[in-house]
Amino acid sequence: MGIRFILMVNKQGQTRLAQYYEYLTLEERRALEGEIVRKCLARTEQQCSFVEHRNYKIVYRRYASLFFLVGVDNEENELAILEFIHLLVETMDRHFGNVCELDVMFHLEKAHFMLEEMVMNGCIVETSKANILSPIQLMDKAS
Amino acid sequence: MALSGMRGLSVFISDIRNCQNKEQERLRVDKELGNIRTRFKNEKASTPYEKKKYVWKILYIYMLGYDVDFGHMEAVSLISAPKYPEKQVGYIVTSCLLNENHDFLRLAINTVRNDIIGRNETFQCLALTLVGNIGGREFAESLAPDVQKLLITSSCRPLVRKKAALCLLRLYRKNPDVMNVDGWSDRMAQLLDERDLGVLTSSMSLLVALLSNNHEAYWSCLPKCVKVLERLARNQDVPQEYTYYGIPSPWLQVKTMRALQYFPTVEDPNTKRSLFEVLQRILMGTDVVKNVNKNNASHAVLFEALALVMHLDAEKEMMSQCVALLGKFIAVREPNIRYLGLENMTRMLMVTDVQDIIKRHQAQIITSLKDPDISIRRRALDLLYGMCDVSNAKEIVEEILQYLSSADFAMREELSLKAAILAEKFAPDLSWYVDVILQLIDKAGDFVSDDIWFRVVQFVTNNEDLQTYAALKVREYVDKPAIHETMVKLSAYILGEYSHLLARRPGCSPKEIFGIIHEKLPTVSTSTIPILLSTYAKILMHTQPPDPELQNQILAVFGKYGSCIDAEIQQRAVEYRALSRKGAALMDILAEMPKFPERQSALIRKAEDSEADTAEQSAIKLRAAQQQTSNALVVTDQRPANGTPSVGQLSLVKVPSVSNVDQNTAEQGVTQANGALTVVDPQPPSTPSADLLGDLLGPLTIEGLPSATVQPEPNLASGLEGGWNAAADALAIAPVEEQSNIVQPIGEIAERFHALCLKDSGVLYEDRYIQIGIKAEWRAQHGQLVLFLGNKNIAPLISVQALILPPSHLKMELSVVPETIPPRAQVQCPLEVINLRPSRDIAVLDFSYKFGTHVVNPKLRLPAVLNKFLQPIQVSPEEFFPQWRSLSGPPLKLQEVVRGVRPMPLVEMANLFNSFRLTVCPGLDPNPNNMVASTTNYSENTRAMLCLVSRFKKFVYCAFVFKAISVFYGEPHDGN
């Protein structure tokens, strides 16, 4: 079913955003996040962007202090997901102007709105930045 | 703005951020939760705005990993708020906090539905997203029609429709029936004409899900997918916003090619040409560029194109391009590309004919096995595992063994399992296999599961040639100062059984063997001690003439453990001590283990099981599963088949007769023993049992007699027999069970036949020794079938005979069927079929083989049935009715009323017709309850014939088959 979860984690391993597309209990989430964060953060720049963990494949990318980790199943195109992460970052850049960890922290709701426009039920819905951001812009105007 | 208006939330987040440690964070969170709880209790005070703020805080706390057991209700209640900002928060937080089974979700179902059918687009989007993310079965049943309508209404704006598509995907997964709508496949095909790329992207995901379940219904989508691909990859006809670093939506390209992989082939030559043109363009036109993102995106498309080409496996030229590309990729520096190169090369193995080309890259792949990146090493290992066969097994297994000592812990288990399986499957000779496993235990004992050493015991026991060699080898290993406990178990077992074969060699006298094994005893755990005790008993038995000194030593050990707190150890010690006083009886009871019954390797089975659990299997995987063949090791059984069990029985019977019990009791004892043993191992002995440990040692615990010495003698014998070797017992009762049971087929033969009437490949017959698969290709009146006869066992199947009993209308030629099928091998027997004239008679395959003493002789109907010689054809009313009417009666026009048939909805009937290769022609008959279909029948005598069929209301099935001037006809009008 494609994307199982999207995590944003800082380099201390603190979760800054978590969106799951399959149900896991809180304990399962905690365990999973702990394990994959430990695995991914320990990797070097020279290593590839894919980590196999249980029956997930984690596709991850690092931007300054923030890691983006996307859990997918084995049937997903890894490079497409890798670039999807970049599309997400570019979209956030367009909105926040050079997005950083603090933007995600203090505007968690916006990060969620963007994600919600981009991914639904583990599938990609929209890849046009203008379309992704238009509901948020409408809302900003209204308030 | 949602958050900036909420100061309290910003303050809370800053506080959390400033926490020095987890403890401070917890305190702050607890404080906040207390605060929110009080606010929520005082319900009047919380305005929607306040609720919104608190609900965000709850989500934040939940994200940090703290359990929040309240506030769900408040989140759900926000869904019904009239204003957008509150409603939106309600929807988003609800879908983050709740799952589909949560009771509160049911409360919202009405509001959600109202939002979906309402006129406010933004509300529609919110509601669709929620249902798409967490909607359950209940939602599926109540909302599916509304969502479907939204998706196909072209006046609806794209922003709503794209969400409706994915919402529908969720509902479909919850309840596949919701898509069982008349004409939905046409709608799906229309959706693929969509201009808006958002809607197209979502619809493509929906299509992939539908196809993964049943591609048959969606053939009309295939050319549309090719068009989409052309539009993107060739014409680059997309708005600027949808290009990514100059590449037209790589995600949609990838998805579209994924969808195409669910169709087994592309039949239409024009579509095929267009598709190959695009694929060729992608394969040739993807260059390495400097920009990382552009490079990744273009390679994402390239890898998907590779997968599609491999799946289609149609163009030799393109396939070799693919192999060349992959060969290049696995050698590049860029780790992502190297990783994917290895991964895709593994997939490529599943396609035919490229194994040899891939083998040329073996050295490069072995280098990757030592890459610093574990992800890449894993892929390399998988690939090596997949490409291993008899020709390169030695080299690959030795590489793996060598790498094992330096490999990281995360991989050792996998490495050792794979090495063990490969060694077993492809061993050029058995002594090499023993060498490999011993090295494996030596280097990575912790990661060698019990299954692996059990398997060695089985092989050594069943192959006399191997016994001396194995004993000698383990003798070398036990000399090492610190050996792994698994090595102690294995060597103790083997030396106990076979060290007497070495007796004349230096250092191998019973005394020395006992000494060296006994040295290990203080270092091993309680689970190993019983094995050692058994070994001592065996040594004792083999020492002829008895050596009093050794005897005293061993008896002293038994004496010491006779009071051991562990019941298992105590029982063995006591029993062996008692038995050692029995003189000759000892010889019989402790006689050499009889051969093990044939069984599938638990390892291989385990590996197969773990491969089979992916939920949505892609077409390529399914195909691989069909093609898998293995040449695992053969346990050759040199003794006559019925000689083996008698050894076991002999020991059972003889024991009581030497003891001082009269014959009656003895016989009772035997029956008891047999009865008890059947309980211990209720499975037929030759079916693979799930737990080998249970086979080797298990009954000890179940059958163990806590006070064996006070039991009557026959029972002692049975308890001991069970304790010493359960497998022998299983074998001892084998003839009784096997003779009473004829070999039962696995699965319903009739069902398999019916399934094969509708598809062209699958299993025709299976029992526990053999699997007969079939693969067919039909061209007009010619049929090319291949029978795959697979021996599932590690002993050969003999006297194999296959006889075809063809009906008069079929000409069938079966190529030579070998008389013997080697162990674990598969033979392919091509079968040519020519249809002389149409008939409903069925050909029968009279198949027989012998396994051991059983002759199995199933008679199997072959799926070379009438509908296989049909070719669908579309007919216009102008062609249909005149021809129909021009026919008057039998034999060219037939009418048949089929009674007692389960009423079938029209859609299902239409599907059935399609799978019989009859084209349903909708709209041909003005009455919607009638169904008209047409097809062409091919046969040698009549050439192509047009066939027309119609079917009538009230679920009465009338088939009119006419043959006139080479025309088959169906009657469209009938009173009933």
CSV table of C-alpha atoms in Angstrom, one decimal, chain B residues 403-757:
chain,number,residue,atom,x,y,z
B,403,TYR,CA,32.7,-13.2,5.2
B,404,LEU,CA,30.9,-14.7,8.2
B,405,SER,CA,33.7,-14.2,10.7
B,406,SER,CA,33.9,-10.5,10.0
B,407,ALA,CA,30.2,-9.8,9.4
B,408,ASP,CA,28.3,-7.7,11.8
B,409,PHE,CA,25.9,-9.4,14.2
B,410,ALA,CA,22.8,-8.0,12.5
B,411,MET,CA,23.6,-10.2,9.5
B,412,ARG,CA,25.2,-13.3,10.9
B,413,GLU,CA,22.0,-15.2,11.4
B,414,GLU,CA,20.8,-14.5,7.8
B,415,LEU,CA,24.2,-15.4,6.4
B,416,SER,CA,24.4,-18.7,8.2
B,417,LEU,CA,20.9,-19.6,7.3
B,418,LYS,CA,21.5,-18.8,3.7
B,419,ALA,CA,24.9,-20.7,3.6
B,420,ALA,CA,23.2,-23.7,5.2
B,421,ILE,CA,20.4,-23.7,2.7
B,422,LEU,CA,22.7,-23.3,-0.3
B,423,ALA,CA,25.0,-26.0,0.9
B,424,GLU,CA,22.1,-28.3,1.2
B,425,LYS,CA,20.5,-27.4,-2.1
B,426,PHE,CA,23.5,-27.4,-4.3
B,427,ALA,CA,26.1,-29.6,-2.6
B,428,PRO,CA,28.2,-31.3,-5.3
B,429,ASP,CA,28.8,-34.0,-2.7
B,430,LEU,CA,27.6,-34.7,0.8
B,431,SER,CA,31.0,-34.5,2.5
B,432,TRP,CA,31.3,-30.9,1.3
B,433,TYR,CA,27.9,-30.2,2.9
B,434,VAL,CA,29.1,-31.6,6.2
B,435,ASP,CA,32.3,-29.5,5.9
B,436,VAL,CA,30.3,-26.4,5.3
B,437,ILE,CA,27.9,-26.9,8.2
B,438,LEU,CA,30.8,-27.7,10.6
B,439,GLN,CA,32.6,-24.6,9.6
B,440,LEU,CA,29.4,-22.7,10.0
B,441,ILE,CA,28.9,-23.9,13.6
B,442,ASP,CA,32.5,-23.2,14.3
B,443,LYS,CA,32.4,-19.6,13.0
B,444,ALA,CA,28.9,-18.6,14.0
B,445,GLY,CA,27.6,-21.2,16.4
B,446,ASP,CA,25.2,-18.7,18.0
B,447,PHE,CA,23.5,-18.1,14.8
B,448,VAL,CA,23.1,-21.7,13.7
B,449,SER,CA,19.6,-22.8,14.6
B,450,ASP,CA,18.8,-26.3,15.8
B,451,ASP,CA,17.2,-27.0,12.4
B,452,ILE,CA,20.6,-26.9,10.8
B,453,TRP,CA,22.3,-29.4,13.0
B,454,PHE,CA,19.3,-31.7,13.0
B,455,ARG,CA,19.5,-31.7,9.2
B,456,VAL,CA,23.1,-32.8,9.3
B,457,VAL,CA,22.1,-35.7,11.6
B,458,GLN,CA,19.5,-36.7,9.1
B,459,PHE,CA,21.8,-36.7,6.2
B,460,VAL,CA,24.5,-38.6,8.0
B,461,THR,CA,22.1,-41.1,9.4
B,462,ASN,CA,20.6,-41.7,6.0
B,463,ASN,CA,23.8,-42.0,4.1
B,464,GLU,CA,26.1,-44.8,5.1
B,465,ASP,CA,29.0,-43.5,3.0
B,466,LEU,CA,29.0,-40.3,4.9
B,467,GLN,CA,29.1,-41.7,8.4
B,468,THR,CA,32.8,-42.4,8.8
B,469,TYR,CA,33.7,-39.1,7.2
B,470,ALA,CA,31.4,-37.2,9.5
B,471,ALA,CA,32.6,-38.9,12.6
B,472,LEU,CA,36.2,-38.2,11.6
B,473,LYS,CA,35.5,-34.6,11.0
B,474,VAL,CA,33.7,-33.9,14.2
B,475,ARG,CA,36.4,-35.8,16.0
B,476,GLU,CA,38.8,-33.1,14.7
B,477,TYR,CA,36.6,-30.3,15.9
B,478,VAL,CA,36.1,-31.6,19.4
B,479,ASP,CA,39.9,-31.4,19.8
B,480,LYS,CA,39.7,-27.6,19.6
B,481,PRO,CA,39.9,-26.0,23.0
B,482,ALA,CA,36.7,-24.0,23.1
B,483,ILE,CA,33.9,-25.2,20.9
B,484,HIS,CA,30.4,-23.9,20.6
B,485,GLU,CA,27.7,-25.9,22.4
B,486,THR,CA,26.0,-26.7,19.1
B,487,MET,CA,29.2,-28.3,18.0
B,488,VAL,CA,29.2,-30.3,21.3
B,489,LYS,CA,25.7,-31.5,20.6
B,490,LEU,CA,26.3,-32.4,17.0
B,491,SER,CA,29.7,-34.1,17.6
B,492,ALA,CA,28.4,-36.0,20.7
B,493,TYR,CA,25.5,-37.3,18.7
B,494,ILE,CA,27.6,-38.3,15.7
B,495,LEU,CA,30.4,-39.8,17.7
B,496,GLY,CA,27.9,-41.7,19.8
B,497,GLU,CA,26.4,-43.3,16.7
B,498,TYR,CA,29.4,-43.7,14.5
B,499,SER,CA,32.6,-43.4,16.5
B,500,HIS,CA,32.9,-47.2,16.5
B,501,LEU,CA,33.6,-46.9,12.8
B,502,LEU,CA,36.8,-45.0,13.7
B,503,ALA,CA,37.9,-47.4,16.4
B,504,ARG,CA,41.1,-48.4,14.8
B,505,ARG,CA,42.4,-44.8,14.2
B,506,PRO,CA,44.6,-43.1,16.7
B,507,GLY,CA,42.8,-41.2,19.4
B,508,CYS,CA,39.5,-42.8,18.5
B,509,SER,CA,39.3,-45.7,21.0
B,510,PRO,CA,36.0,-45.7,22.9
B,511,LYS,CA,37.9,-44.5,26.0
B,512,GLU,CA,39.5,-41.6,24.3
B,513,ILE,CA,36.2,-40.6,22.6
B,514,PHE,CA,34.4,-40.8,26.0
B,515,GLY,CA,37.2,-38.8,27.6
B,516,ILE,CA,37.1,-36.0,25.1
B,517,ILE,CA,33.4,-35.6,25.1
B,518,HIS,CA,33.1,-35.9,28.9
B,519,GLU,CA,35.6,-33.0,29.1
B,520,LYS,CA,32.9,-30.8,27.6
B,521,LEU,CA,30.2,-31.8,30.0
B,522,PRO,CA,31.0,-29.2,32.7
B,523,THR,CA,30.7,-26.4,30.1
B,524,VAL,CA,27.4,-27.2,28.6
B,525,SER,CA,23.8,-26.3,29.5
B,526,THR,CA,21.2,-28.8,30.8
B,527,SER,CA,19.6,-29.2,27.3
B,528,THR,CA,22.9,-30.7,26.1
B,529,ILE,CA,23.5,-33.1,28.9
B,530,PRO,CA,20.9,-35.6,27.9
B,531,ILE,CA,22.5,-35.9,24.5
B,532,LEU,CA,25.9,-36.5,26.1
B,533,LEU,CA,24.3,-39.2,28.4
B,534,SER,CA,22.9,-40.9,25.3
B,535,THR,CA,26.3,-40.8,23.7
B,536,TYR,CA,27.9,-42.5,26.7
B,537,ALA,CA,25.3,-45.2,26.6
B,538,LYS,CA,26.0,-45.7,22.9
B,539,ILE,CA,29.8,-45.8,23.6
B,540,LEU,CA,29.2,-48.3,26.3
B,541,MET,CA,27.1,-50.5,24.0
B,542,HIS,CA,29.7,-50.3,21.2
B,543,THR,CA,32.6,-51.3,23.5
B,544,GLN,CA,33.0,-55.0,22.8
B,545,PRO,CA,34.5,-56.7,24.6
B,546,PRO,CA,33.5,-54.5,27.6
B,547,ASP,CA,36.2,-52.4,29.1
B,548,PRO,CA,35.6,-52.6,32.8
B,549,GLU,CA,37.3,-49.3,33.5
B,550,LEU,CA,35.3,-47.4,31.0
B,551,GLN,CA,32.2,-49.1,32.1
B,552,ASN,CA,32.8,-48.0,35.7
B,553,GLN,CA,33.5,-44.4,34.6
B,554,ILE,CA,30.3,-44.2,32.6
B,555,LEU,CA,28.2,-45.9,35.2
B,556,ALA,CA,29.6,-43.4,37.7
B,557,VAL,CA,28.3,-40.6,35.5
B,558,PHE,CA,24.9,-42.2,35.2
B,559,GLY,CA,24.9,-42.7,39.0
B,560,LYS,CA,25.8,-39.1,39.6
B,561,TYR,CA,23.0,-37.8,37.3
B,562,GLY,CA,20.5,-40.4,38.6
B,563,SER,CA,19.7,-37.8,41.3
B,564,CYS,CA,19.8,-34.8,39.0
B,565,ILE,CA,17.1,-32.2,39.6
B,566,ASP,CA,16.4,-32.0,35.9
B,567,ALA,CA,13.8,-34.7,35.2
B,568,GLU,CA,15.0,-35.3,31.7
B,569,ILE,CA,18.6,-35.9,32.7
B,570,GLN,CA,17.6,-37.9,35.7
B,571,GLN,CA,15.4,-40.2,33.7
B,572,ARG,CA,18.0,-40.9,31.1
B,573,ALA,CA,20.7,-41.5,33.7
B,574,VAL,CA,18.5,-43.9,35.6
B,575,GLU,CA,17.3,-45.7,32.5
B,576,TYR,CA,20.7,-46.1,30.9
B,577,ARG,CA,22.1,-47.4,34.2
B,578,ALA,CA,19.3,-50.0,34.5
B,579,LEU,CA,19.7,-50.9,30.8
B,580,SER,CA,23.5,-51.3,31.0
B,581,ARG,CA,22.9,-54.3,33.4
B,582,LYS,CA,20.8,-56.0,30.7
B,583,GLY,CA,23.7,-57.2,28.7
B,584,ALA,CA,22.5,-58.2,25.2
B,585,ALA,CA,19.3,-56.2,25.5
B,586,LEU,CA,21.3,-53.1,25.5
B,587,MET,CA,22.6,-53.9,22.1
B,588,ASP,CA,19.1,-54.0,20.7
B,589,ILE,CA,17.7,-51.0,22.4
B,590,LEU,CA,20.7,-48.8,21.7
B,591,ALA,CA,21.1,-50.1,18.1
B,592,GLU,CA,22.0,-47.6,15.5
B,593,MET,CA,19.3,-45.1,14.6
B,594,PRO,CA,17.2,-46.2,11.7
B,595,LYS,CA,17.0,-43.9,8.7
B,596,PHE,CA,14.8,-40.9,8.9
B,597,PRO,CA,11.7,-40.7,6.9
B,598,GLU,CA,11.9,-38.5,3.8
B,599,ARG,CA,11.0,-34.9,4.6
B,600,GLN,CA,11.4,-31.5,3.2
B,601,SER,CA,14.2,-29.5,4.7
B,602,ALA,CA,12.8,-27.5,7.5
B,603,LEU,CA,15.2,-24.8,6.5
B,604,ILE,CA,14.1,-24.5,3.0
B,605,ARG,CA,10.5,-24.5,4.1
B,606,LYS,CA,11.2,-21.8,6.6
B,607,ALA,CA,12.9,-19.7,3.9
B,608,GLU,CA,9.9,-20.3,1.6
B,609,ASP,CA,7.4,-19.4,4.2
B,610,SER,CA,9.1,-16.1,5.0
B,611,GLU,CA,9.1,-15.2,1.3
B,612,ALA,CA,5.5,-16.0,0.8
B,613,ASP,CA,4.0,-13.5,3.3
B,614,THR,CA,3.9,-10.3,1.2
B,615,ALA,CA,0.3,-9.2,1.0
B,616,GLU,CA,0.0,-7.8,-2.5
B,617,GLN,CA,2.3,-9.8,-4.6
B,618,SER,CA,3.4,-8.2,-7.8
B,619,ALA,CA,3.0,-10.1,-11.0
B,620,ILE,CA,6.7,-10.7,-11.3
B,621,LYS,CA,6.9,-12.3,-7.9
B,622,LEU,CA,4.0,-14.6,-8.7
B,623,ARG,CA,5.7,-15.7,-11.8
B,624,ALA,CA,8.9,-16.4,-10.0
B,625,ALA,CA,7.0,-18.6,-7.6
B,626,GLN,CA,5.8,-20.6,-10.5
B,627,GLN,CA,9.2,-21.0,-12.0
B,628,GLN,CA,11.0,-21.9,-8.8
B,629,THR,CA,12.8,-25.2,-9.1
B,630,SER,CA,15.4,-26.5,-6.8
B,631,ASN,CA,17.8,-29.4,-6.9
B,632,ALA,CA,18.3,-30.1,-3.2
B,633,LEU,CA,20.3,-32.8,-1.9
B,634,VAL,CA,19.3,-36.3,-2.2
B,635,VAL,CA,19.2,-38.6,0.7
B,636,THR,CA,19.8,-41.9,-0.9
B,637,ASP,CA,18.2,-44.8,0.7
B,638,GLN,CA,20.3,-47.8,0.1
B,639,ARG,CA,18.3,-50.3,2.1
B,640,PRO,CA,15.2,-51.8,0.6
B,641,ALA,CA,12.2,-49.6,1.4
B,642,ASN,CA,10.5,-52.1,3.7
B,643,GLY,CA,13.7,-53.2,5.4
B,644,THR,CA,14.2,-50.0,7.2
B,645,PRO,CA,11.1,-49.9,9.4
B,646,SER,CA,11.5,-53.5,10.5
B,647,VAL,CA,14.7,-52.6,12.4
B,648,GLY,CA,12.7,-50.2,14.6
B,649,GLN,CA,10.0,-52.8,15.1
B,650,LEU,CA,12.5,-55.5,15.8
B,651,SER,CA,14.0,-53.6,18.7
B,652,LEU,CA,10.5,-53.0,20.1
B,653,VAL,CA,9.5,-56.6,20.0
B,654,LYS,CA,12.7,-58.1,21.1
B,655,VAL,CA,13.1,-56.2,24.3
B,656,PRO,CA,10.2,-57.7,26.2
B,657,SER,CA,11.1,-61.1,25.1
B,658,VAL,CA,14.4,-61.1,26.8
B,659,SER,CA,13.0,-59.6,30.0
B,660,ASN,CA,11.4,-61.9,32.5
B,661,VAL,CA,7.9,-61.2,31.4
B,662,ASP,CA,5.6,-63.8,29.8
B,663,GLN,CA,4.6,-63.4,26.2
B,664,ASN,CA,1.2,-61.9,26.9
B,665,THR,CA,2.4,-59.0,28.8
B,666,ALA,CA,5.1,-58.5,26.2
B,667,GLU,CA,2.5,-58.2,23.4
B,668,GLN,CA,0.5,-55.9,25.5
B,669,GLY,CA,3.6,-53.9,25.9
B,670,VAL,CA,4.0,-53.6,22.2
B,671,THR,CA,0.5,-52.5,21.6
B,672,GLN,CA,0.8,-50.0,24.4
B,673,ALA,CA,4.0,-48.7,23.0
B,674,ASN,CA,2.6,-48.3,19.6
B,675,GLY,CA,-0.5,-46.6,20.9
B,676,ALA,CA,1.5,-44.3,22.9
B,677,LEU,CA,3.8,-43.4,20.1
B,678,THR,CA,0.9,-42.6,17.8
B,679,VAL,CA,-0.2,-40.1,20.3
B,680,VAL,CA,3.3,-38.6,20.5
B,681,ASP,CA,3.5,-38.1,16.8
B,682,PRO,CA,0.0,-38.0,15.3
B,683,GLN,CA,1.2,-36.8,11.9
B,684,PRO,CA,1.9,-39.3,9.2
B,685,PRO,CA,5.7,-39.8,9.5
B,686,SER,CA,6.7,-38.6,6.1
B,687,THR,CA,4.8,-35.3,6.1
B,688,PRO,CA,7.2,-32.6,7.0
B,689,SER,CA,6.7,-31.8,10.7
B,690,ALA,CA,6.9,-28.2,11.7
B,691,ASP,CA,9.3,-28.7,14.5
B,692,LEU,CA,12.3,-30.8,14.1
B,693,LEU,CA,13.3,-30.5,17.7
B,694,GLY,CA,10.0,-32.2,18.5
B,695,ASP,CA,11.1,-35.0,16.2
B,696,LEU,CA,14.5,-35.5,17.6
B,697,LEU,CA,14.0,-34.8,21.2
B,698,GLY,CA,10.4,-33.8,21.8
B,699,PRO,CA,8.8,-37.0,23.0
B,700,LEU,CA,11.3,-37.1,25.8
B,701,THR,CA,9.3,-34.6,27.6
B,702,ILE,CA,5.9,-35.8,26.7
B,703,GLU,CA,6.6,-39.5,27.0
B,704,GLY,CA,9.0,-39.4,29.8
B,705,LEU,CA,8.3,-41.8,32.6
B,706,PRO,CA,9.3,-40.1,35.8
B,707,SER,CA,9.9,-43.4,37.6
B,708,ALA,CA,10.8,-45.7,34.9
B,709,THR,CA,12.6,-48.2,37.1
B,710,VAL,CA,9.4,-49.2,38.9
B,711,GLN,CA,7.4,-49.6,35.7
B,712,PRO,CA,6.8,-53.0,34.2
B,713,GLU,CA,9.6,-53.8,31.8
B,714,PRO,CA,7.7,-53.4,28.5
B,715,ASN,CA,6.8,-49.9,29.4
B,716,LEU,CA,10.3,-49.2,30.4
B,717,ALA,CA,11.3,-50.2,26.9
B,718,SER,CA,8.7,-48.0,25.3
B,719,GLY,CA,9.6,-45.1,27.4
B,720,LEU,CA,13.2,-45.5,26.6
B,721,GLU,CA,12.7,-46.1,23.0
B,722,GLY,CA,10.7,-42.8,22.9
B,723,GLY,CA,13.4,-41.2,24.9
B,724,TRP,CA,16.2,-42.3,22.8
B,725,ASN,CA,15.0,-41.7,19.4
B,726,ALA,CA,11.5,-40.6,18.6
B,727,ALA,CA,12.2,-40.6,14.9
B,728,ALA,CA,12.9,-44.2,15.0
B,729,ASP,CA,9.6,-44.8,16.7
B,730,ALA,CA,7.8,-42.8,14.1
B,731,LEU,CA,9.5,-44.9,11.5
B,732,ALA,CA,8.6,-48.1,13.3
B,733,ILE,CA,4.9,-47.4,13.1
B,734,ALA,CA,5.3,-46.0,9.6
B,735,PRO,CA,4.2,-49.1,7.7
B,736,VAL,CA,1.0,-49.4,9.7
B,737,GLU,CA,0.0,-45.9,9.0
B,738,GLU,CA,1.1,-45.7,5.4
B,739,GLN,CA,-0.5,-48.9,4.3
B,740,SER,CA,-3.8,-47.9,5.7
B,741,ASN,CA,-3.7,-44.5,4.0
B,742,ILE,CA,-3.5,-44.2,0.3
B,743,VAL,CA,-1.7,-41.1,-0.7
B,744,GLN,CA,-4.2,-38.3,-0.5
B,745,PRO,CA,-4.2,-35.5,-3.0
B,746,ILE,CA,-3.6,-32.0,-1.6
B,747,GLY,CA,-6.5,-29.8,-2.5
B,748,GLU,CA,-9.6,-30.7,-4.6
B,749,ILE,CA,-8.7,-32.1,-7.9
B,750,ALA,CA,-12.0,-31.0,-9.4
B,751,GLU,CA,-11.5,-27.5,-8.2
B,752,ARG,CA,-8.0,-27.3,-9.6
B,753,PHE,CA,-9.3,-28.5,-13.0
B,754,HIS,CA,-12.1,-25.9,-13.0
B,755,ALA,CA,-9.6,-23.2,-12.2
B,756,LEU,CA,-7.4,-24.3,-15.0
B,757,CYS,CA,-10.3,-24.2,-17.4
